[in-house]
Structures are given as structure tokens and as C-alpha cells.
Amino acid sequence: MKVLRLATSAAEGVLTFVPEPKSPHGVDVTPDGEDIVVGGKLDTHGTVFSFAKIKAQIDAGKFESKDPYGVPVLSFKDSIRGQVELGLGPLHTQFDDKGNAYTSLFLETVVAKWSVKDLKVIDKLSTHYNIGHLVAAEGDTIHPDGKYLIAMNKWALDRFTKVGPLLPQNFQLVDLTGQKMTLLYDMPIPLGEPHYAQMIKADKLHPIDVYTPGEDPILGAKSPDAVEPGKERVERRADGVHVYMTAIRSHFTPDIIRANEGDTVHLHIDNLEQAYDATHGFAINSYNINISIEPGEHSDITFVADKAGVFPLYCTEFCSALHLEMAGYLLVEPKAGASGDPAAKTAALPAAPVAPEKP
Ligand SMILES: [Cu+2]
């Protein structure tokens, strides 16, 4: 990553500092783009900086001091429009469509609703407990939606059935339509509180239903190793064993993979389905391989077959009534002389006859 060093930034005049009272946390720009709200965390205020005031000082070359690297520092009082007395531990701020801001107060465990124009608190809503981030509907944009907010709380004690020492995070849905905030719903989720999550209207989403056949989602294009139906094969090359495999309800082709102990195995698997939601999985548990292959998707997996033996491979999505039959075997022949006992080698292969892989 290319970076501008502090000395260069100071010399070129592209960086300016502005002081903040104590331990700044969230930095959020108001929907009109005119102010920056900084949550003080160890200060009881939200400080509202004015872009216009900051810009005027920079344009006039009016600086209070310089930091040790030579970066100019602005005057605090000449940079702010004002401060709002919020309470204990202000972190992050979101906005609605009526000129209000909503700041999470971590220590006080509340959401504070306040007027951006008047810098006055209008309402506080208790959360359970220790709110971190919060997200309002399109509340980070120039056109906030204003109807809902989710408080993302780090602690959840006293709230849900006890099942052991590990508790979920509690997400609380809040109605913003009235003057006072109303708690609508608690949702425990087994996931750390996301940072700067976004809530957007569903009609903004236009996802694809299925991948075009052979598409590698990382390339965003057809994979050079895409596998066409009927052209499944196994190729032994200088860099290892390449398996070109297809998956469709409910069969892997080929369903027997033969390798020698120590071989590098390259699996190229295409889900041939073009039906929406016809997802397959592919797992070789003993080799710690477990992937999801969505309809049309091409996947590549490379691993070293360093354990001799017979290992089941199977689909992990309940894809049809024959899902349990969507399985096969990886056969890894022991290195010659590895065990010294030909009987051991025989024991490693399945007793039942195995159809040879397709050419
Ligand atoms: Cu399946």
C-alpha cells in the first residue's frame, strides 16, 4: 500500500490536525455534509466540528501550533460549532430524516437522541447492555430513512436463557418514528458486534440468482479450469493430480479420486446446477476440506495427500432425496515401503470393487 509519510504530508500541506477533548471514538459526518460529530468516549460530550470553520482556518494559514512532525494544528474553539452534553461514554452517531442524531453511550448503556441544530438531548433509551456501534436505516448517508435503528450491544446478561458461560450479543431493534424511541425487539446473535454496519432498503439490492456456468467468483469470470458436463477427468501433471469434477443432484463425477501419498491434489469442481438455491457442498473431513459450491460456481482446492488411506468425500447440503448418496472416496496409496507390510497397503484400499475413473 502506498502511503504519504508525515514529513511529506506536513511539507505539502495536505494534513492538518484539530484537537479533540478526550479519547475520541466515532467520527461521523452529518447528512448535509457540514459537520463532523466526534464521540468523546472518556468525555461526556459529543463535539460538533464545522467543516467550514476548519476550512477557513486552513485557507487563512491560521494555525495554533505544530506537532513534532511539523503538521499544523488548528485551534479547537475556532473549529467547533458546539458541544452536546450527551452522558457517559459517547461512541458512534447515526442520523434520521428529521434532523436528529442518535449516539451510543457505552458506559451509560443508552442511545441518546439529540437535535443536530440545537445540540440538545431529546430522549434516552436504555439498552441491554453496553452498546457499541449502532446503525440507523440509511443513517450514514445523505438521505437517512429515519424509521429504524439497531443498537448493537456487547453484553447480554439477564436477557436470554442461560446455556453456559458464553453469551450472545444482543441486537435491539428500535422504532424512531415517534418523539420518544420505542424498543421493538431483542435479537441474540452468536457474532461479535459488527462495526459500521449498514442498513439499506432492500430495493437497492440487485444480486444475481446463480453464477454463469463455470464462473469463479474471485475472478468474476469463467475459470480456465471450468469443467463441462461429460468432460470430467483426472490428469496427472508435473505439479500434481488435477481432478476435474462436476456436482449435480445428486452425484459427484468422478466419485473416486486416486492419489499417491505425498501427491499434491488440485480439485476443480463445478456445480452444474442452474436452479436458484441448488447449492451443493463438498467435504473431505479427514483433510479438513469443507466448501460450499453455489449453482454454476467453479471452485478450486489444492491440498497435499499426506495421509494414506480411504477417505469419504460427500456433499454437505441437503440437496435432494438422494443427498446422502452424493458421496465418494479419496484413495491415497501409501508410499512404497512406507509400512513395509503389503497387507497394510491392501487394508488401506476398500474391500468392495471400485469402478475406474473415467479417462
Ligand atoms: Cu448435493
Short mmCIF file of C-alpha atoms and ligand atoms in Angstrom, two decimals:
data_model
loop_
_atom_site.label_atom_id
_atom_site.label_comp_id
_atom_site.label_asym_id
_atom_site.label_seq_id
_atom_site.Cartn_x
_atom_site.Cartn_y
_atom_site.Cartn_z
CA MET A 1 0.00 0.00 0.00
CA LYS A 2 1.31 3.42 -0.91
CA VAL A 3 1.35 5.88 1.98
CA LEU A 4 2.08 9.56 2.42
CA ARG A 5 4.63 9.96 5.20
CA LEU A 6 4.00 12.51 7.92
CA ALA A 7 7.01 14.65 6.90
CA THR A 8 5.79 14.74 3.28
CA SER A 9 2.21 15.46 4.35
CA ALA A 10 3.41 18.37 6.51
CA ALA A 11 5.68 19.77 3.79
CA GLU A 12 2.96 19.54 1.12
CA GLY A 13 0.25 20.99 3.40
CA VAL A 14 -2.15 18.09 2.86
CA LEU A 15 -2.63 17.18 6.54
CA THR A 16 -3.91 19.31 9.40
CA PHE A 17 -4.72 18.27 12.95
CA VAL A 18 -7.57 19.53 15.10
CA PRO A 19 -7.63 18.79 18.85
CA GLU A 20 -10.42 16.79 20.48
CA PRO A 21 -11.19 16.87 24.24
CA LYS A 22 -10.50 13.28 25.28
CA SER A 23 -10.06 9.85 23.70
CA PRO A 24 -12.05 10.38 20.50
CA HIS A 25 -14.01 7.38 19.25
CA GLY A 26 -16.64 7.53 16.48
CA VAL A 27 -16.26 10.21 13.81
CA ASP A 28 -19.49 10.71 11.86
CA VAL A 29 -20.39 13.31 9.23
CA THR A 30 -23.89 14.85 9.31
CA PRO A 31 -26.17 14.07 6.32
CA ASP A 32 -25.80 17.65 4.98
CA GLY A 33 -22.02 17.21 4.97
CA GLU A 34 -21.45 20.36 7.06
CA ASP A 35 -20.44 18.98 10.46
CA ILE A 36 -18.38 16.16 11.92
CA VAL A 37 -19.64 14.63 15.17
CA VAL A 38 -16.93 13.14 17.38
CA GLY A 39 -17.91 10.87 20.27
CA GLY A 40 -15.69 11.70 23.25
CA LYS A 41 -15.70 8.22 24.90
CA LEU A 42 -13.93 9.47 28.04
CA ASP A 43 -15.64 12.85 27.79
CA THR A 44 -19.37 13.35 28.34
CA HIS A 45 -19.73 15.42 25.17
CA GLY A 46 -20.30 14.90 21.54
CA THR A 47 -18.21 17.56 19.83
CA VAL A 48 -19.58 19.01 16.60
CA PHE A 49 -16.81 20.28 14.33
CA SER A 50 -17.65 22.56 11.42
CA PHE A 51 -16.07 21.80 8.03
CA ALA A 52 -16.50 25.48 7.05
CA LYS A 53 -14.67 26.71 10.17
CA ILE A 54 -11.87 24.18 9.69
CA LYS A 55 -11.52 25.10 6.00
CA ALA A 56 -11.48 28.86 6.74
CA GLN A 57 -8.55 28.47 9.14
CA ILE A 58 -6.59 26.27 6.71
CA ASP A 59 -7.23 28.73 3.83
CA ALA A 60 -6.06 31.64 6.02
CA GLY A 61 -2.98 29.69 7.20
CA LYS A 62 -4.14 30.30 10.77
CA PHE A 63 -2.64 27.57 12.97
CA GLU A 64 -2.29 27.41 16.74
CA SER A 65 0.84 25.24 16.78
CA LYS A 66 2.70 22.47 15.02
CA ASP A 67 3.07 18.89 16.14
CA PRO A 68 6.59 17.33 16.45
CA TYR A 69 6.48 16.21 12.78
CA GLY A 70 5.60 19.69 11.58
CA VAL A 71 1.91 19.04 10.96
CA PRO A 72 -0.08 22.24 11.61
CA VAL A 73 -2.62 22.14 14.47
CA LEU A 74 -5.83 24.20 14.41
CA SER A 75 -7.49 25.96 17.33
CA PHE A 76 -10.12 23.72 19.00
CA LYS A 77 -12.55 26.52 19.83
CA ASP A 78 -12.32 28.05 16.35
CA SER A 79 -13.07 24.64 14.75
CA ILE A 80 -16.28 23.63 16.55
CA ARG A 81 -19.88 24.67 16.10
CA GLY A 82 -20.57 23.46 19.63
CA GLN A 83 -20.79 20.54 22.02
CA VAL A 84 -23.74 18.48 23.18
CA GLU A 85 -23.85 17.15 26.74
CA LEU A 86 -24.69 13.51 25.98
CA GLY A 87 -23.72 11.43 29.02
CA LEU A 88 -21.20 8.71 29.81
CA GLY A 89 -19.11 7.16 27.07
CA PRO A 90 -20.29 8.57 23.71
CA LEU A 91 -19.13 6.29 20.87
CA HIS A 92 -20.91 6.38 17.50
CA THR A 93 -23.55 8.58 15.91
CA GLN A 94 -26.23 7.92 13.30
CA PHE A 95 -28.87 10.24 11.83
CA ASP A 96 -32.57 10.27 10.88
CA ASP A 97 -34.56 12.23 8.28
CA LYS A 98 -35.82 14.85 10.78
CA GLY A 99 -32.55 16.48 11.83
CA ASN A 100 -31.90 14.21 14.80
CA ALA A 101 -28.76 12.34 15.72
CA TYR A 102 -28.51 9.10 17.75
CA THR A 103 -25.36 8.48 19.74
CA SER A 104 -24.47 5.24 21.55
CA LEU A 105 -23.33 5.79 25.16
CA PHE A 106 -21.25 2.76 26.10
CA LEU A 107 -20.85 3.38 29.85
CA GLU A 108 -24.35 4.70 30.41
CA THR A 109 -25.77 1.89 28.24
CA VAL A 110 -28.25 4.06 26.37
CA VAL A 111 -28.97 5.52 22.96
CA ALA A 112 -29.18 9.32 23.20
CA LYS A 113 -31.39 11.11 20.66
CA TRP A 114 -30.39 14.74 20.11
CA SER A 115 -31.09 17.65 17.82
CA VAL A 116 -28.22 18.38 15.41
CA LYS A 117 -29.38 22.02 15.09
CA ASP A 118 -29.93 22.79 18.80
CA LEU A 119 -27.28 20.45 20.25
CA LYS A 120 -29.80 19.32 22.91
CA VAL A 121 -30.69 15.81 24.07
CA ILE A 122 -34.35 14.93 23.34
CA ASP A 123 -34.64 11.35 24.62
CA LYS A 124 -32.64 8.45 26.02
CA LEU A 125 -33.39 4.73 25.61
CA SER A 126 -31.83 2.08 27.86
CA THR A 127 -30.15 -0.86 26.15
CA HIS A 128 -29.09 -4.30 27.46
CA TYR A 129 -26.12 -3.82 27.86
CA ASN A 130 -23.03 -1.86 26.85
CA ILE A 131 -23.97 -0.64 23.41
CA GLY A 132 -21.07 -0.24 20.98
CA HIS A 133 -21.95 0.51 17.41
CA LEU A 134 -25.46 1.35 16.30
CA VAL A 135 -27.00 1.53 12.84
CA ALA A 136 -29.97 3.57 11.66
CA ALA A 137 -31.74 2.91 8.37
CA GLU A 138 -29.50 4.58 5.78
CA GLY A 139 -28.34 6.59 8.81
CA ASP A 140 -24.79 7.03 7.46
CA THR A 141 -25.91 8.57 4.16
CA ILE A 142 -27.07 11.94 2.78
CA HIS A 143 -30.69 10.65 2.86
CA PRO A 144 -31.35 8.83 6.15
CA ASP A 145 -34.57 6.79 6.16
CA GLY A 146 -35.44 7.58 9.77
CA LYS A 147 -37.68 4.64 10.69
CA TYR A 148 -35.47 2.12 12.46
CA LEU A 149 -32.29 1.82 14.44
CA ILE A 150 -30.45 -1.24 15.73
CA ALA A 151 -28.49 -0.95 18.98
CA MET A 152 -25.60 -3.42 18.86
CA ASN A 153 -24.83 -4.38 22.42
CA LYS A 154 -21.69 -6.11 23.59
CA TRP A 155 -23.17 -7.73 26.72
CA ALA A 156 -26.44 -9.66 27.12
CA LEU A 157 -26.57 -10.92 30.73
CA ASP A 158 -30.07 -11.19 32.31
CA ARG A 159 -31.65 -11.22 28.88
CA PHE A 160 -31.72 -14.76 27.48
CA THR A 161 -31.95 -18.37 28.71
CA LYS A 162 -28.70 -19.43 30.36
CA VAL A 163 -26.84 -22.05 28.32
CA GLY A 164 -23.29 -21.62 29.65
CA PRO A 165 -20.55 -19.06 30.12
CA LEU A 166 -20.61 -17.75 26.52
CA LEU A 167 -23.41 -15.28 25.89
CA PRO A 168 -24.68 -13.93 22.59
CA GLN A 169 -24.51 -10.32 21.52
CA ASN A 170 -27.88 -8.62 21.82
CA PHE A 171 -29.15 -6.58 18.89
CA GLN A 172 -32.14 -4.41 19.74
CA LEU A 173 -34.47 -3.03 17.10
CA VAL A 174 -35.74 0.47 17.91
CA ASP A 175 -38.64 2.41 16.35
CA LEU A 176 -37.61 6.01 15.54
CA THR A 177 -40.93 7.30 14.19
CA GLY A 178 -42.12 8.94 17.42
CA GLN A 179 -40.64 11.74 19.51
CA LYS A 180 -39.55 9.08 22.01
CA MET A 181 -37.69 5.96 20.90
CA THR A 182 -39.52 2.64 21.32
CA LEU A 183 -37.87 -0.75 21.77
CA LEU A 184 -39.43 -3.28 19.37
CA TYR A 185 -37.39 -6.46 19.53
CA ASP A 186 -34.36 -8.22 21.03
CA MET A 187 -32.30 -10.49 18.79
CA PRO A 188 -29.48 -12.57 20.28
CA ILE A 189 -26.84 -13.41 17.69
CA PRO A 190 -23.68 -15.50 18.10
CA LEU A 191 -21.47 -12.95 16.39
CA GLY A 192 -19.29 -10.08 17.58
CA GLU A 193 -20.88 -6.67 17.24
CA PRO A 194 -20.22 -5.56 13.65
CA HIS A 195 -18.52 -2.19 13.16
CA TYR A 196 -20.10 0.41 10.91
CA ALA A 197 -22.82 -1.99 9.75
CA GLN A 198 -25.17 -0.51 7.18
CA MET A 199 -28.96 -0.89 6.95
CA ILE A 200 -30.17 -0.16 3.44
CA LYS A 201 -33.51 -0.57 1.66
CA ALA A 202 -33.95 -3.98 0.09
CA ASP A 203 -34.89 -2.48 -3.30
CA LYS A 204 -31.31 -1.23 -3.64
CA LEU A 205 -30.09 -4.83 -3.85
CA HIS A 206 -29.91 -6.44 -7.29
CA PRO A 207 -27.98 -9.66 -6.72
CA ILE A 208 -27.53 -12.44 -9.26
CA ASP A 209 -29.51 -15.65 -8.63
CA VAL A 210 -26.96 -18.14 -9.97
CA TYR A 211 -23.45 -17.97 -11.39
CA THR A 212 -22.99 -18.37 -15.13
CA PRO A 213 -21.71 -21.93 -15.68
CA GLY A 214 -18.05 -22.27 -14.71
CA GLU A 215 -17.77 -18.84 -13.07
CA ASP A 216 -15.05 -18.34 -10.50
CA PRO A 217 -16.48 -15.69 -8.11
CA ILE A 218 -12.97 -14.48 -7.27
CA LEU A 219 -12.14 -13.86 -10.95
CA GLY A 220 -15.69 -12.68 -11.72
CA ALA A 221 -15.31 -14.67 -14.96
CA LYS A 222 -15.30 -18.21 -16.29
CA SER A 223 -12.46 -20.19 -14.76
CA PRO A 224 -9.77 -21.54 -17.13
CA ASP A 225 -10.31 -24.82 -15.23
CA ALA A 226 -14.11 -24.82 -15.63
CA VAL A 227 -15.48 -28.34 -16.05
CA GLU A 228 -18.09 -29.10 -18.74
CA PRO A 229 -20.53 -31.96 -18.21
CA GLY A 230 -19.19 -35.10 -19.91
CA LYS A 231 -15.61 -33.78 -19.78
CA GLU A 232 -14.89 -34.80 -16.20
CA ARG A 233 -11.41 -36.31 -15.92
CA VAL A 234 -8.31 -36.86 -13.84
CA GLU A 235 -4.94 -35.67 -15.20
CA ARG A 236 -1.57 -36.38 -13.68
CA ARG A 237 0.79 -33.48 -14.39
CA ALA A 238 4.16 -32.24 -13.18
CA ASP A 239 2.53 -30.19 -10.41
CA GLY A 240 0.29 -32.98 -9.16
CA VAL A 241 -3.03 -34.67 -9.76
CA HIS A 242 -5.72 -32.47 -11.31
CA VAL A 243 -9.29 -33.65 -10.74
CA TYR A 244 -11.93 -32.05 -12.97
CA MET A 245 -15.17 -32.84 -11.17
CA THR A 246 -18.81 -31.90 -11.54
CA ALA A 247 -21.56 -31.83 -8.93
CA ILE A 248 -25.25 -32.11 -9.78
CA ARG A 249 -28.24 -33.60 -7.92
CA SER A 250 -27.13 -35.94 -6.62
CA HIS A 251 -23.74 -37.14 -7.80
CA PHE A 252 -20.09 -36.16 -7.98
CA THR A 253 -18.32 -37.20 -11.20
CA PRO A 254 -15.80 -38.74 -10.81
CA ASP A 255 -16.66 -40.04 -7.35
CA ILE A 256 -13.40 -41.95 -6.86
CA ILE A 257 -10.16 -39.97 -6.65
CA ARG A 258 -6.90 -41.94 -6.65
CA ALA A 259 -3.67 -40.37 -5.48
CA ASN A 260 -0.34 -41.49 -4.08
CA GLU A 261 0.77 -40.46 -0.64
CA GLY A 262 2.61 -37.15 -0.97
CA ASP A 263 0.84 -36.09 -4.19
CA THR A 264 -0.40 -32.55 -4.50
CA VAL A 265 -4.07 -32.80 -5.45
CA HIS A 266 -5.82 -29.98 -7.31
CA LEU A 267 -9.60 -30.28 -7.21
CA HIS A 268 -11.54 -28.27 -9.80
CA ILE A 269 -15.22 -28.67 -9.01
CA ASP A 270 -18.16 -27.17 -10.91
CA ASN A 271 -21.69 -27.13 -9.56
CA LEU A 272 -23.61 -27.70 -12.82
CA GLU A 273 -26.94 -26.58 -11.33
CA GLN A 274 -28.64 -23.52 -12.76
CA ALA A 275 -31.66 -23.71 -10.43
CA TYR A 276 -31.87 -20.94 -7.83
CA ASP A 277 -30.73 -22.18 -4.38
CA ALA A 278 -29.49 -25.56 -5.68
CA THR A 279 -26.32 -25.40 -3.62
CA HIS A 280 -24.00 -28.35 -3.02
CA GLY A 281 -21.26 -28.79 -0.50
CA PHE A 282 -18.02 -30.72 -0.78
CA ALA A 283 -16.21 -32.12 2.20
CA ILE A 284 -13.29 -34.45 2.89
CA ASN A 285 -13.44 -34.36 6.64
CA SER A 286 -10.09 -36.05 7.29
CA TYR A 287 -8.31 -33.46 5.14
CA ASN A 288 -10.13 -30.51 6.70
CA ILE A 289 -11.78 -29.63 3.38
CA ASN A 290 -15.28 -28.20 3.57
CA ILE A 291 -16.68 -25.80 0.99
CA SER A 292 -20.00 -24.56 -0.33
CA ILE A 293 -20.50 -24.52 -4.11
CA GLU A 294 -23.39 -22.37 -5.27
CA PRO A 295 -25.30 -23.03 -8.52
CA GLY A 296 -22.99 -22.52 -11.52
CA GLU A 297 -19.96 -21.86 -9.32
CA HIS A 298 -16.46 -23.15 -10.03
CA SER A 299 -14.23 -23.90 -7.03
CA ASP A 300 -10.55 -24.83 -6.75
CA ILE A 301 -8.99 -26.62 -3.80
CA THR A 302 -5.36 -27.69 -3.53
CA PHE A 303 -4.07 -29.98 -0.82
CA VAL A 304 -1.26 -32.44 -0.21
CA ALA A 305 -2.42 -36.04 0.18
CA ASP A 306 -0.06 -36.68 3.08
CA LYS A 307 -2.18 -39.34 4.84
CA ALA A 308 -2.57 -42.76 3.26
CA GLY A 309 -5.95 -44.46 3.40
CA VAL A 310 -9.53 -44.26 2.23
CA PHE A 311 -11.35 -41.04 2.95
CA PRO A 312 -15.02 -40.36 2.28
CA LEU A 313 -15.95 -37.26 0.32
CA TYR A 314 -19.51 -36.05 0.41
CA CYS A 315 -22.00 -33.27 -0.22
CA THR A 316 -22.86 -31.25 2.90
CA GLU A 317 -26.09 -29.61 1.63
CA PHE A 318 -29.36 -31.50 1.80
CA CYS A 319 -29.82 -31.09 -1.95
CA SER A 320 -32.37 -33.83 -2.83
CA ALA A 321 -33.90 -37.08 -1.59
CA LEU A 322 -30.67 -38.75 -2.80
CA HIS A 323 -28.44 -36.28 -0.95
CA LEU A 324 -26.99 -38.99 1.31
CA GLU A 325 -25.86 -40.86 -1.80
CA MET A 326 -23.93 -37.81 -3.04
CA ALA A 327 -20.64 -39.21 -1.84
CA GLY A 328 -17.42 -40.87 -3.00
CA TYR A 329 -13.92 -41.75 -1.87
CA LEU A 330 -10.43 -40.34 -1.94
CA LEU A 331 -7.99 -43.28 -2.14
CA VAL A 332 -4.45 -42.40 -1.11
CA GLU A 333 -1.98 -45.21 -1.77
CA PRO A 334 0.74 -45.49 0.86
CA LYS A 335 4.28 -44.75 -0.27
CA ALA A 336 6.10 -47.90 -1.36
CA GLY A 337 7.87 -49.34 1.66
CA ALA A 338 6.21 -46.85 3.98
CA SER A 339 4.64 -49.56 6.08
CA GLY A 340 6.87 -52.41 4.92
CA ASP A 341 3.86 -54.67 5.06
CA PRO A 342 1.99 -55.35 1.79
CA ALA A 343 -1.03 -56.46 3.83
CA ALA A 344 -1.26 -52.99 5.37
CA LYS A 345 -1.35 -51.48 1.89
CA THR A 346 -4.19 -53.77 0.90
CA ALA A 347 -6.06 -52.91 4.06
CA ALA A 348 -5.93 -49.24 3.15
CA LEU A 349 -7.98 -49.84 -0.01
CA PRO A 350 -11.73 -50.54 0.10
CA ALA A 351 -12.85 -54.14 0.07
CA ALA A 352 -15.63 -53.52 -2.45
CA PRO A 353 -14.69 -53.30 -6.14
CA VAL A 354 -14.24 -49.73 -7.31
CA ALA A 355 -15.08 -48.53 -10.79
CA PRO A 356 -12.03 -46.99 -12.52
CA GLU A 357 -12.20 -43.24 -13.04
CA LYS A 358 -13.25 -42.00 -16.46
CA PRO A 359 -10.40 -41.27 -18.88
CU CU B 1 -25.60 -32.04 -3.03
#
